[in-house]
N, CA, C and O of each residue as an XYZ file, in Angstrom:
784
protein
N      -2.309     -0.193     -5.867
C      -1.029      0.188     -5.260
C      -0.806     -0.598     -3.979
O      -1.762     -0.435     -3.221
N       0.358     -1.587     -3.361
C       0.426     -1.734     -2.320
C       0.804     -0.891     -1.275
O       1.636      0.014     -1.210
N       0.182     -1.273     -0.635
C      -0.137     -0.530      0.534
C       1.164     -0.228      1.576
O       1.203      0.799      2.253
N       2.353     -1.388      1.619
C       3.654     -1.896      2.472
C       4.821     -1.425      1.578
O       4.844     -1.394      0.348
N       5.596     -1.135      2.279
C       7.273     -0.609      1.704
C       8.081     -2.065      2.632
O       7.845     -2.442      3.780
N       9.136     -2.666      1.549
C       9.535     -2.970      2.287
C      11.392     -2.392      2.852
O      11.981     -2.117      1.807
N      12.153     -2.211      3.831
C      13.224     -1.966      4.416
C      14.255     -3.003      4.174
O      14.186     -4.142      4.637
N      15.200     -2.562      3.439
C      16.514     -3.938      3.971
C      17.650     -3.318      3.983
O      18.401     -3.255      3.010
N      17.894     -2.730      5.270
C      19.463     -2.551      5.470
C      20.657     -3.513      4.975
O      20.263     -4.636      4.660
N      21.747     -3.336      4.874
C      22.409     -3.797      4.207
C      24.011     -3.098      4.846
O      24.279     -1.898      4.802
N      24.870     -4.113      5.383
C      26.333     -3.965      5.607
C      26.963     -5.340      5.641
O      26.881     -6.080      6.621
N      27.453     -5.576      4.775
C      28.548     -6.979      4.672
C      27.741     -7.959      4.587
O      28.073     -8.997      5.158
N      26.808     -7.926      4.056
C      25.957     -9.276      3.767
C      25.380     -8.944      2.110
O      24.168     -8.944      1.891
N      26.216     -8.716      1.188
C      25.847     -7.623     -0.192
C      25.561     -9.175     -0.488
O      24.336     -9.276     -0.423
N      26.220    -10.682     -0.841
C      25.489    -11.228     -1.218
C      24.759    -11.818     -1.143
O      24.717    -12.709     -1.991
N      23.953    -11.784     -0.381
C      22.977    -12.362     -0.172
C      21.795    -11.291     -0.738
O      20.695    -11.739     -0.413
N      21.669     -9.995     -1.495
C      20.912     -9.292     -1.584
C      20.576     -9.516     -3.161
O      19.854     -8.659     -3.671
N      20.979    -10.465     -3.889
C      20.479    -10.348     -5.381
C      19.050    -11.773     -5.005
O      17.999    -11.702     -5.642
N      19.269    -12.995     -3.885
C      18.317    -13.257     -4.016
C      16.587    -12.727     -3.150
O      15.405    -13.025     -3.322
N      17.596    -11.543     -1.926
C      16.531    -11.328     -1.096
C      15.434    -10.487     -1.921
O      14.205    -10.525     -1.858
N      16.332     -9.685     -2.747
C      15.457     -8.514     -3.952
C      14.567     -9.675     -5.071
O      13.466     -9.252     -5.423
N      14.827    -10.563     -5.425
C      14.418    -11.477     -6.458
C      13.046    -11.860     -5.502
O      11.873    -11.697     -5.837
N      13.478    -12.337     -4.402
C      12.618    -13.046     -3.298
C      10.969    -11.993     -3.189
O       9.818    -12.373     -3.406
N      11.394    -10.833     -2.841
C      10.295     -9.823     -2.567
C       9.977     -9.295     -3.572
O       8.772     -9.312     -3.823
N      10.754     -8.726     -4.392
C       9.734     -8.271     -5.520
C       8.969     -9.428     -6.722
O       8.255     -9.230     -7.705
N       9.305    -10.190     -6.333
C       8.936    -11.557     -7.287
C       7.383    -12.183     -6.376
O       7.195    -13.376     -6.618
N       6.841    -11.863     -5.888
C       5.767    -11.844     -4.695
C       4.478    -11.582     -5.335
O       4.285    -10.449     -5.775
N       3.523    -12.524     -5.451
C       2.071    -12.205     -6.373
C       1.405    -11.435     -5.264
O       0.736    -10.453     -5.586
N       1.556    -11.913     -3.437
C       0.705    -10.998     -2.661
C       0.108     -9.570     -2.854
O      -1.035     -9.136     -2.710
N       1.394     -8.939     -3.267
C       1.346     -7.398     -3.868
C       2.421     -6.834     -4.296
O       3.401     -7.435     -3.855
N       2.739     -5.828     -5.046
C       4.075     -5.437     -5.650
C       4.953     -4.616     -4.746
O       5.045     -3.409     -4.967
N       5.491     -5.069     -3.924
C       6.318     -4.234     -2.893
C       7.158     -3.068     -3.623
O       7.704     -3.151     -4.723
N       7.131     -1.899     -2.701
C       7.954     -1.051     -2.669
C       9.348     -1.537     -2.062
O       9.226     -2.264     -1.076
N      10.716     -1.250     -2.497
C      11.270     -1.499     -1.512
C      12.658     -0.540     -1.522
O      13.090     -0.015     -2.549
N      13.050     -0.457     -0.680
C      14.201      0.523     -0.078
C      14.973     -0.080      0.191
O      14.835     -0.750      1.215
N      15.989     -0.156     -0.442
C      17.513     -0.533      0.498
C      18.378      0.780      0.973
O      18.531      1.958      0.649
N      18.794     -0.058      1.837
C      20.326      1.050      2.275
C      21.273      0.536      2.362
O      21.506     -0.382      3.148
N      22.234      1.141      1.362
C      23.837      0.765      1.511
C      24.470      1.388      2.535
O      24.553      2.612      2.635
N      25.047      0.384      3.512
C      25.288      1.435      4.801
C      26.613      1.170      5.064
O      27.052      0.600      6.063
N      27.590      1.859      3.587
C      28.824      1.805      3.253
C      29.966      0.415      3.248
O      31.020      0.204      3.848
N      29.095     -0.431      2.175
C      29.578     -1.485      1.673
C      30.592     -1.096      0.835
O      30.701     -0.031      0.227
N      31.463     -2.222      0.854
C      32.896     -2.101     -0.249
C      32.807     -1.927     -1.275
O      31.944     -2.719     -1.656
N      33.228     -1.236     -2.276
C      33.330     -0.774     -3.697
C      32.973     -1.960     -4.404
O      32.414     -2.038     -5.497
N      33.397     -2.956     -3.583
C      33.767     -4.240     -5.102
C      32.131     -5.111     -4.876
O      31.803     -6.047     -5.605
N      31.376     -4.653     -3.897
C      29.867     -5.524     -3.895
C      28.595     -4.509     -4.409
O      27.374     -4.593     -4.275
N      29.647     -3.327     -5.183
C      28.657     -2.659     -5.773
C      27.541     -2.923     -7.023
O      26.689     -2.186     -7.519
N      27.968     -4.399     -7.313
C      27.437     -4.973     -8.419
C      25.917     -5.758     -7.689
O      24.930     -6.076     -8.351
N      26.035     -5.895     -6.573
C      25.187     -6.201     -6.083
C      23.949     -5.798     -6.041
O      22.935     -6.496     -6.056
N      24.092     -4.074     -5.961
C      22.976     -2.818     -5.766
C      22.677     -2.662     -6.984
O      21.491     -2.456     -7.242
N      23.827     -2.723     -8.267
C      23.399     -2.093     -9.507
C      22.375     -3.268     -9.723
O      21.432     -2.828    -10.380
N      22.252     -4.250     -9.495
C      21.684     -5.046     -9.793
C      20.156     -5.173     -9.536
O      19.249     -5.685    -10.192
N      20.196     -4.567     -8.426
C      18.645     -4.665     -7.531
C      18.349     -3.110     -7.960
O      17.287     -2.513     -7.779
N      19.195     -2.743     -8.394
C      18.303     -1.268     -9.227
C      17.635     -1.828    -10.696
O      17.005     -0.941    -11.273
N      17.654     -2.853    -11.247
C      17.468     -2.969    -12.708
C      15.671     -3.129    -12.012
O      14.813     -3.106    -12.894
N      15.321     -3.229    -11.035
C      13.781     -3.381    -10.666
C      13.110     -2.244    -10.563
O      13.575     -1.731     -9.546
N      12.110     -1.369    -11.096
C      11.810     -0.150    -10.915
C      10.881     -0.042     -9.718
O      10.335      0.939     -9.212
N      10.861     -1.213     -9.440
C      10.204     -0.881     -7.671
C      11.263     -0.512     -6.447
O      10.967      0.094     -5.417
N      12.586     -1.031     -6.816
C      13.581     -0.543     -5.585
C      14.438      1.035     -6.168
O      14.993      1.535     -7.146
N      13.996      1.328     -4.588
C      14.545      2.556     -4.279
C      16.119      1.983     -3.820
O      16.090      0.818     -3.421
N      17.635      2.709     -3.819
C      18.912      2.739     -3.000
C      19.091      3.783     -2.795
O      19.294      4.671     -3.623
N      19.042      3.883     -1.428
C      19.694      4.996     -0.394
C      21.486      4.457     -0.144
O      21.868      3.327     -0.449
N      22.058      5.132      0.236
C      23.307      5.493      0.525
C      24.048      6.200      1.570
O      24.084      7.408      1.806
N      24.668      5.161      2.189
C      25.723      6.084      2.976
C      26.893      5.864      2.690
O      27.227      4.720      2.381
N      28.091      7.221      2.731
C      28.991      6.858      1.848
C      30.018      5.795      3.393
O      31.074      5.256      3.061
N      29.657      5.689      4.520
C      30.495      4.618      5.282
C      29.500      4.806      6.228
O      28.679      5.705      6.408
N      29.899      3.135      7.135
C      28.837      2.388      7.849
C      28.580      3.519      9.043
O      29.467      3.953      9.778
N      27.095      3.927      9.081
C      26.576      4.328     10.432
C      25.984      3.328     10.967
O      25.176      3.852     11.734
N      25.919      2.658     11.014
C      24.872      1.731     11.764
C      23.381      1.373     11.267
O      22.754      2.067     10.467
N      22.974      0.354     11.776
C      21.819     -0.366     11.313
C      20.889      0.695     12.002
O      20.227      1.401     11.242
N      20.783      0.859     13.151
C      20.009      2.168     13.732
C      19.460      3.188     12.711
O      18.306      3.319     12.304
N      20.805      4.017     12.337
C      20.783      4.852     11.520
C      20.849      4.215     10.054
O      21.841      4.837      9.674
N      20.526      3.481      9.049
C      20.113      2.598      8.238
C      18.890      2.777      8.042
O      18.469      3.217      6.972
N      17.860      2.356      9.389
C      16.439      2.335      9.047
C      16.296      3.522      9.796
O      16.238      2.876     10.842
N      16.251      4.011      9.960
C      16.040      5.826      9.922
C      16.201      6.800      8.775
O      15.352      7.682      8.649
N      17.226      6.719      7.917
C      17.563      7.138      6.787
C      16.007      6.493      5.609
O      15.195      7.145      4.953
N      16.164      5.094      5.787
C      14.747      4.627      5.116
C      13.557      5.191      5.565
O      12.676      5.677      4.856
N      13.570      5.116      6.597
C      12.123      5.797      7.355
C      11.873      7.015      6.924
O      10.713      7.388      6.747
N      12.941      7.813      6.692
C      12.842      9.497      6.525
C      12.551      9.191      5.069
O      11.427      9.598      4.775
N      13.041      8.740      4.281
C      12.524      8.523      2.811
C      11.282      7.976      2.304
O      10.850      8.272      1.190
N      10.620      7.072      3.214
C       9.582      6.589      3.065
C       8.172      7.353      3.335
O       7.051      7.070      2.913
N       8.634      8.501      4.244
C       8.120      9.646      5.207
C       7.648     10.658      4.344
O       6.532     11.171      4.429
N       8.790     11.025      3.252
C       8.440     11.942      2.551
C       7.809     11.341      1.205
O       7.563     12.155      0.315
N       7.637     10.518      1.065
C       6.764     10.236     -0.459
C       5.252     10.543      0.158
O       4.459     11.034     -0.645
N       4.835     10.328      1.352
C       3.608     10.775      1.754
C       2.783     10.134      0.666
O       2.480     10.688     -0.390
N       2.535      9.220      0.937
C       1.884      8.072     -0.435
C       0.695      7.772      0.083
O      -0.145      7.377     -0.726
N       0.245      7.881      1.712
C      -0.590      7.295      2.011
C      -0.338      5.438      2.375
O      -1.182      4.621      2.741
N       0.539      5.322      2.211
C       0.618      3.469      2.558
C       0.525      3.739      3.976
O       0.615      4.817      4.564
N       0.372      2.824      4.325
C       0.200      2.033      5.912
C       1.722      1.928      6.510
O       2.022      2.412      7.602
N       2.359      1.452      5.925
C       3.921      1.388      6.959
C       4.999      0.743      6.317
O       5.025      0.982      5.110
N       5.653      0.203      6.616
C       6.980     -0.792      6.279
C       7.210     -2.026      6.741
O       7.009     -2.051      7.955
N       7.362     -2.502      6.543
C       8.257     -3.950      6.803
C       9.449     -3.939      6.645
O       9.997     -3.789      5.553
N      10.105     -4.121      7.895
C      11.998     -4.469      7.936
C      11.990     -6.093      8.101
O      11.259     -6.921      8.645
N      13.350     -6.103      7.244
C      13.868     -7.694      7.330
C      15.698     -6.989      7.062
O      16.001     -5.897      6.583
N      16.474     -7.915      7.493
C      17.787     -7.865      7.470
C      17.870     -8.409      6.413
O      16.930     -9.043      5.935
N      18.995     -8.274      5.846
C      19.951     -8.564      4.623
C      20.105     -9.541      4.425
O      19.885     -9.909      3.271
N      20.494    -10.367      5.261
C      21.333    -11.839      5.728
C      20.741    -12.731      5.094
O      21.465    -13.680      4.793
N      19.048    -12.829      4.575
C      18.610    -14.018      3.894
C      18.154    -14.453      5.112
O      17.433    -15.343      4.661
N      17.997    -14.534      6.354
C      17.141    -15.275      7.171
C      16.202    -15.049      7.317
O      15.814    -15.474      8.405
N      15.290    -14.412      6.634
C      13.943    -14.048      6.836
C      12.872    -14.770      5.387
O      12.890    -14.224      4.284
N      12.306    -15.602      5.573
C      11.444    -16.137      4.640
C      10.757    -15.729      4.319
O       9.890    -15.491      5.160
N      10.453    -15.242      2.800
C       8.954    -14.265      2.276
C       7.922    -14.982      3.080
O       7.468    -14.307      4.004
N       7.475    -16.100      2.961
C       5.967    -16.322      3.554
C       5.869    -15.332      5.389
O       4.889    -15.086      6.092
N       7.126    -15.063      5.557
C       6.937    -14.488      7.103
C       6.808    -13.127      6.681
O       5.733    -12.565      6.889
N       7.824    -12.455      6.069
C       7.242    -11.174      5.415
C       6.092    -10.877      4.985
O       5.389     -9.979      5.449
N       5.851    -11.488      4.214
C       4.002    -11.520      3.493
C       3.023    -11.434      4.800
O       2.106    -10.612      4.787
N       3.206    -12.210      5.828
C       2.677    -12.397      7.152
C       2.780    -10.889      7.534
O       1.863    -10.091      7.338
N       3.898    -10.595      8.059
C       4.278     -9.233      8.637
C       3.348     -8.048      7.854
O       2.659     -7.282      8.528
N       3.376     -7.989      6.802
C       2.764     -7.109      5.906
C       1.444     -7.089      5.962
O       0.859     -6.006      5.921
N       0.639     -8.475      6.082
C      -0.499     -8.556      6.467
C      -1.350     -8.279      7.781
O      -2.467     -7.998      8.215
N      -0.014     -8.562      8.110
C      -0.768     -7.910      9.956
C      -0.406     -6.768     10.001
O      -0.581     -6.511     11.192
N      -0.011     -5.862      9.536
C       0.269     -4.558     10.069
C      -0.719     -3.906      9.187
O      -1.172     -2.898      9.730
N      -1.393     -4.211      7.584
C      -2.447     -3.738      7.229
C      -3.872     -4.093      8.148
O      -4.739     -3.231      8.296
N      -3.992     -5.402      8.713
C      -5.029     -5.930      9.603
C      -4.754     -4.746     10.882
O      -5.704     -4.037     11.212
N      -3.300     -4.571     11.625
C      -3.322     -3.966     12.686
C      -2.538     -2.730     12.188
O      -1.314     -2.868     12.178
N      -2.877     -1.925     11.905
C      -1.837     -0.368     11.363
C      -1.336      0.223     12.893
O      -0.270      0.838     12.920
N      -2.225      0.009     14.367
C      -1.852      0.729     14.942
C      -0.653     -0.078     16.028
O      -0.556      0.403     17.157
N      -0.037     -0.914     15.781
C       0.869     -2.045     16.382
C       1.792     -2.217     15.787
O       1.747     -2.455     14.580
N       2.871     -2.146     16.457
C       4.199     -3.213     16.292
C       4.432     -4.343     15.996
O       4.639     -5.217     16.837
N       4.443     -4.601     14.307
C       4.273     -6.314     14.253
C       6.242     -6.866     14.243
O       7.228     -6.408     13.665
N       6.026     -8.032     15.200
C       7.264     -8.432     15.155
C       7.166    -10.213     14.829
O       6.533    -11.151     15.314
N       8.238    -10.022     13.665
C       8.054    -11.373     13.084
C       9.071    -12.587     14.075
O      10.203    -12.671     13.597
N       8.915    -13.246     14.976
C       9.208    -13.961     15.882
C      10.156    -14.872     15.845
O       9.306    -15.592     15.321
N      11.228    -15.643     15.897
C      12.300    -16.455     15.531
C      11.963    -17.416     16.649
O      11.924    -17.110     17.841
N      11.659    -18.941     15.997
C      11.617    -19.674     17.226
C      13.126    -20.334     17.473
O      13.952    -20.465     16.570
N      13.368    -20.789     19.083
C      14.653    -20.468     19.241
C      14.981    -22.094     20.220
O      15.653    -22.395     21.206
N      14.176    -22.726     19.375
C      14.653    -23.959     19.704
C      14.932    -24.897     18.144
O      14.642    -24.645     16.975
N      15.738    -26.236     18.910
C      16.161    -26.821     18.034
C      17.979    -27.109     17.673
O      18.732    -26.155     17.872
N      18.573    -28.441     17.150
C      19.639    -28.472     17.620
C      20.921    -27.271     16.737
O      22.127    -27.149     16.955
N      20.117    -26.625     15.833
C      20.565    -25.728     14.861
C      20.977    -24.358     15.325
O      21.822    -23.621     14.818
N      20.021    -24.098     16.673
C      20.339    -23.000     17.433
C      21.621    -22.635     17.885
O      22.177    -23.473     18.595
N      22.070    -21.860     17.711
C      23.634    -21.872     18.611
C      23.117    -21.156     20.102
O      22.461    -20.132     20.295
N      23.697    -22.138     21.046
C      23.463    -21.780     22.447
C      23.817    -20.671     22.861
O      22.973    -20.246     23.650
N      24.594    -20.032     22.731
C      25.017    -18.437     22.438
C      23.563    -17.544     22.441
O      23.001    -16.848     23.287
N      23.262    -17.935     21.055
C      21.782    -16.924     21.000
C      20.654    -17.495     21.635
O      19.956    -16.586     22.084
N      20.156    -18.661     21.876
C      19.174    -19.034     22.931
C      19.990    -18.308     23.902
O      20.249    -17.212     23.406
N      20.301    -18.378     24.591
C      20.627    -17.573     26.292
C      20.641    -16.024     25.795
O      20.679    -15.317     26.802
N      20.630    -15.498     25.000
C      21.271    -14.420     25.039
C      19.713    -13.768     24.497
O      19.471    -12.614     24.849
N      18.632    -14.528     23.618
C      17.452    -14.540     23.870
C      16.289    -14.608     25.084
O      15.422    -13.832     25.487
N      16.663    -15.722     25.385
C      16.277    -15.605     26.736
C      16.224    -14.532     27.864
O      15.300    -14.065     28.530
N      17.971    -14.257     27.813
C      17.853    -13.152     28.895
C      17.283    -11.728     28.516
O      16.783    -11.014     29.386
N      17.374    -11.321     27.149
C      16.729    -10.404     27.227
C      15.198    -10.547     26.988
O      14.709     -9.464     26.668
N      14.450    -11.392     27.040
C      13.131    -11.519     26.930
C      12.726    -11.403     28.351
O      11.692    -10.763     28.542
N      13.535    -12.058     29.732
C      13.487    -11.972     30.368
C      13.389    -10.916     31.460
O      12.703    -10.933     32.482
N      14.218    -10.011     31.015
C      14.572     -8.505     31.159
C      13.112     -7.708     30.983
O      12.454     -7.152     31.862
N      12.772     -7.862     29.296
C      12.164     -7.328     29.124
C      10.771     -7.020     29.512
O      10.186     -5.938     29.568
N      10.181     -8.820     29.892
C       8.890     -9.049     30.567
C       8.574     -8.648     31.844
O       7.495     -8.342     32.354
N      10.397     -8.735     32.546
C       9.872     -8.557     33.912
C      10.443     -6.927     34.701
O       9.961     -6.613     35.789
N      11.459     -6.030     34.022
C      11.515     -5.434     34.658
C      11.040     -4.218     33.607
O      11.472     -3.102     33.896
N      10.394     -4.297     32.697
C       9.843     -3.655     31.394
C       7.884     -3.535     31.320
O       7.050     -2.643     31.160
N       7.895     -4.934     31.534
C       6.660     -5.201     31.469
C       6.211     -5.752     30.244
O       5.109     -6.302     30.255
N       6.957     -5.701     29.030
C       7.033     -5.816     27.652
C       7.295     -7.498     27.712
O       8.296     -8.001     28.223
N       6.306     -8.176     27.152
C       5.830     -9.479     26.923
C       6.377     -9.306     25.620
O       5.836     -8.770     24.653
N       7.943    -10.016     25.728
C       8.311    -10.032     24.026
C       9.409    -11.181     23.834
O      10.501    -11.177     24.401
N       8.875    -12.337     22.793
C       9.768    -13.511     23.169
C      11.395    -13.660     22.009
O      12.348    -14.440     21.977
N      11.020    -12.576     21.296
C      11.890    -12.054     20.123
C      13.053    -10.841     20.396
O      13.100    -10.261     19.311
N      13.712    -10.385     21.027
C      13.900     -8.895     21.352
C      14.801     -8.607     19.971
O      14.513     -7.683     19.210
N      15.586     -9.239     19.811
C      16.098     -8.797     18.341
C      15.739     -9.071     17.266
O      16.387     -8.919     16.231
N      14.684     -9.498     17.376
C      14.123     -9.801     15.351
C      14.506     -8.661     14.560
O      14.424     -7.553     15.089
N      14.893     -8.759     13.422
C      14.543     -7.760     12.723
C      14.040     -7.741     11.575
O      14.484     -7.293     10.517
N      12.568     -8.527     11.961
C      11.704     -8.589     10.853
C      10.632     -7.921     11.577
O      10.116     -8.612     12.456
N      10.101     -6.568     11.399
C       9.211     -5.904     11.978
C       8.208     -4.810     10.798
O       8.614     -4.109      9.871
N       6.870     -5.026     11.282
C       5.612     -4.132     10.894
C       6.105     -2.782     11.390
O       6.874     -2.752     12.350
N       5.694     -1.618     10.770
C       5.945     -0.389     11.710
C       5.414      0.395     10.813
O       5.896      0.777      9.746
N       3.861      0.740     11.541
C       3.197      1.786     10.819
C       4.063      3.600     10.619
O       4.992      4.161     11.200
N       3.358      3.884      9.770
C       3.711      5.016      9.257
C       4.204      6.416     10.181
O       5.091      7.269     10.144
N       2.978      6.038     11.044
C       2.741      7.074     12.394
C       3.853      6.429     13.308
O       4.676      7.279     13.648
N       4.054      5.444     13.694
C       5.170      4.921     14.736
C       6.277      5.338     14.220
O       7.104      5.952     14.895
N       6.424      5.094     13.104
C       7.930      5.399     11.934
C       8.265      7.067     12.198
O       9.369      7.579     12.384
N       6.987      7.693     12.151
C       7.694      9.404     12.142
C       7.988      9.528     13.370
O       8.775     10.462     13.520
N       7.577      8.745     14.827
C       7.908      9.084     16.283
C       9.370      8.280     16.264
O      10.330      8.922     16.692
N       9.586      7.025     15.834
C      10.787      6.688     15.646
C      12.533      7.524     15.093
O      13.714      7.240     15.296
N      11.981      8.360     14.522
C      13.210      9.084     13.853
C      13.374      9.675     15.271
O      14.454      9.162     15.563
N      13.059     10.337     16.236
C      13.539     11.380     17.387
C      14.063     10.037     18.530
O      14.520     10.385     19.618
N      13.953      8.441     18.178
C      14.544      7.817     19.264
C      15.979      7.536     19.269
O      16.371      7.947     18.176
N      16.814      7.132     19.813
C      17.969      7.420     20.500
C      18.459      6.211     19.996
O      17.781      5.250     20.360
N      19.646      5.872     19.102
C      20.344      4.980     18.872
C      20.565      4.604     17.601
O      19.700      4.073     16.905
N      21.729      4.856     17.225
C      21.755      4.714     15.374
C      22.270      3.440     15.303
O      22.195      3.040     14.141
N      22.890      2.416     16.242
C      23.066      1.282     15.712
C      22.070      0.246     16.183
O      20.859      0.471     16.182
N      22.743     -1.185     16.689
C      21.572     -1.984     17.169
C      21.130     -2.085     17.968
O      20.619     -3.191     18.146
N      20.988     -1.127     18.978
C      20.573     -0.586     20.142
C      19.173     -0.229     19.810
O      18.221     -0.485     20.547
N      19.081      0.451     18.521
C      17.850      1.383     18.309
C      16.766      0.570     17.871
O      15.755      1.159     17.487
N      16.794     -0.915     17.856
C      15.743     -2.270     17.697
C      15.371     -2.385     19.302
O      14.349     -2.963     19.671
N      16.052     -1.943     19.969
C      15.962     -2.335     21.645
C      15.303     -1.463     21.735
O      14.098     -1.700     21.662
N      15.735     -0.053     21.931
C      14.764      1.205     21.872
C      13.477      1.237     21.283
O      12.613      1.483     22.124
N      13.066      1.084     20.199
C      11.869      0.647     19.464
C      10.819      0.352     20.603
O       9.889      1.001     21.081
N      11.443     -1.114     20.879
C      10.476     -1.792     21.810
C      10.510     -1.022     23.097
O       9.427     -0.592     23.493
N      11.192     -0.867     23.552
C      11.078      0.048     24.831
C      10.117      1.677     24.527
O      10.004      2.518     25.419
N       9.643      1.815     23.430
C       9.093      3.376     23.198
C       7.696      3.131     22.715
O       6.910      3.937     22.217
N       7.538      1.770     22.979
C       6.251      1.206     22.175
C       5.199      1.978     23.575
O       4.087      2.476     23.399
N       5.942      1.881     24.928
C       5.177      1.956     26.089
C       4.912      3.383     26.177
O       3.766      3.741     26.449
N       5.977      4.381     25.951
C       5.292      5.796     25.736
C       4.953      6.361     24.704
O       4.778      7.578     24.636
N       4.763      5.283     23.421
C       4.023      5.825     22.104
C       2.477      5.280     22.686
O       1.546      5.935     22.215
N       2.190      4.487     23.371
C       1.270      3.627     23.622
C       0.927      3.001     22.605
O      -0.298      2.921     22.525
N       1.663      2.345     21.494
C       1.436      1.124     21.054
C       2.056     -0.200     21.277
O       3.174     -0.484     21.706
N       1.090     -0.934     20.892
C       0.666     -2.669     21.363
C       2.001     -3.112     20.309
O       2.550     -2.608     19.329
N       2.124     -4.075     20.946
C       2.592     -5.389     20.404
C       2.030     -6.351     19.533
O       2.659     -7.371     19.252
């Protein structure tokens, strides 16, 4: 049985989800669990989900209109919570297709190596492909974060993240149902007392 679930929220990026589902469950590492959430996509990209249901490893959760990515992986978390399976944790990746299985596979591996840590899969943020927009806007909050946080984190919005089982059930009581609640995360790592 693998040990990792993986998370993929999902709002306005439906196509890109027939190859991200192909991508992960198609994976010799181990047979992922995986959870999506429809977090009240348009009627007409419903072909998208029926689709990633024909896999009997994906679970679809549902909201019938968008709460937020916050509340997205919370809804997953609470579902993942109650199968009480014994796995180790989850792996989140966004919808969008920017996240490369070999980094997932990574993520998954370090959070079985480290169960009691926050694995965050890292975006390097150079290069002429970058839009200057998100370098600065990286920057400053890394900046923020190291120095008036204390939180040594060169990623603040990835959302390709490890998150053991035990972090996941303290996570549902944190504060923020949209993309705030990736900020929060990291900020609760310091009074969950887990590492980075």
């Amino acid at each position: 049985m693998p040990q990792i679930s993986v998370i993929v929220p999902v709002y306005k990026v439906e196509k890109y989800i027939d190859r991200c589902v192909r991508s992960i469950l198609g994976q010799t590492y181990t047979d992922f669990e995986l959870i999506l959430v429809d977090d009240g996509s348009r009627p007409e990209n419903q072909i998208w989900f029926e689709r990633a249901m024909a896999y009997p490893q994906c679970t679809l959760l549902r909201h019938e209109e968008n709460r937020g990515k916050g509340r997205a992986l919370k809804t997953a978390l609470e579902y993942f919570l109650s199968l009480n399976n014994g796995h180790v944790g989850v792996v989140t990746l966004d919808g969008d297709g920017q996240h490369a299985m070999p980094d997932v596979i990574n993520c998954a591996k370090a959070l079985e190596e480290h169960p009691k840590r926050l694995i965050l899969g890292v975006r390097t943020f150079s290069g002429d492909d970058v839009p200057t927009r998100s370098r600065m806007g990286n920057n400053i909050t890394s900046f923020v974060f190291r120095v008036l946080c204390g939180i040594p984190v060169t990623d603040t919005q990835t959302g390709l993240r490890g998150i053991s089982a035990e972090f996941g059930r303290y996570l549902l009581d944190v504060k923020g149902e949209r993309f705030e609640f990736e900020t929060n995360m990291l900020l609760e790592t310091r009074r969950a007392e887990v590492s980075i």
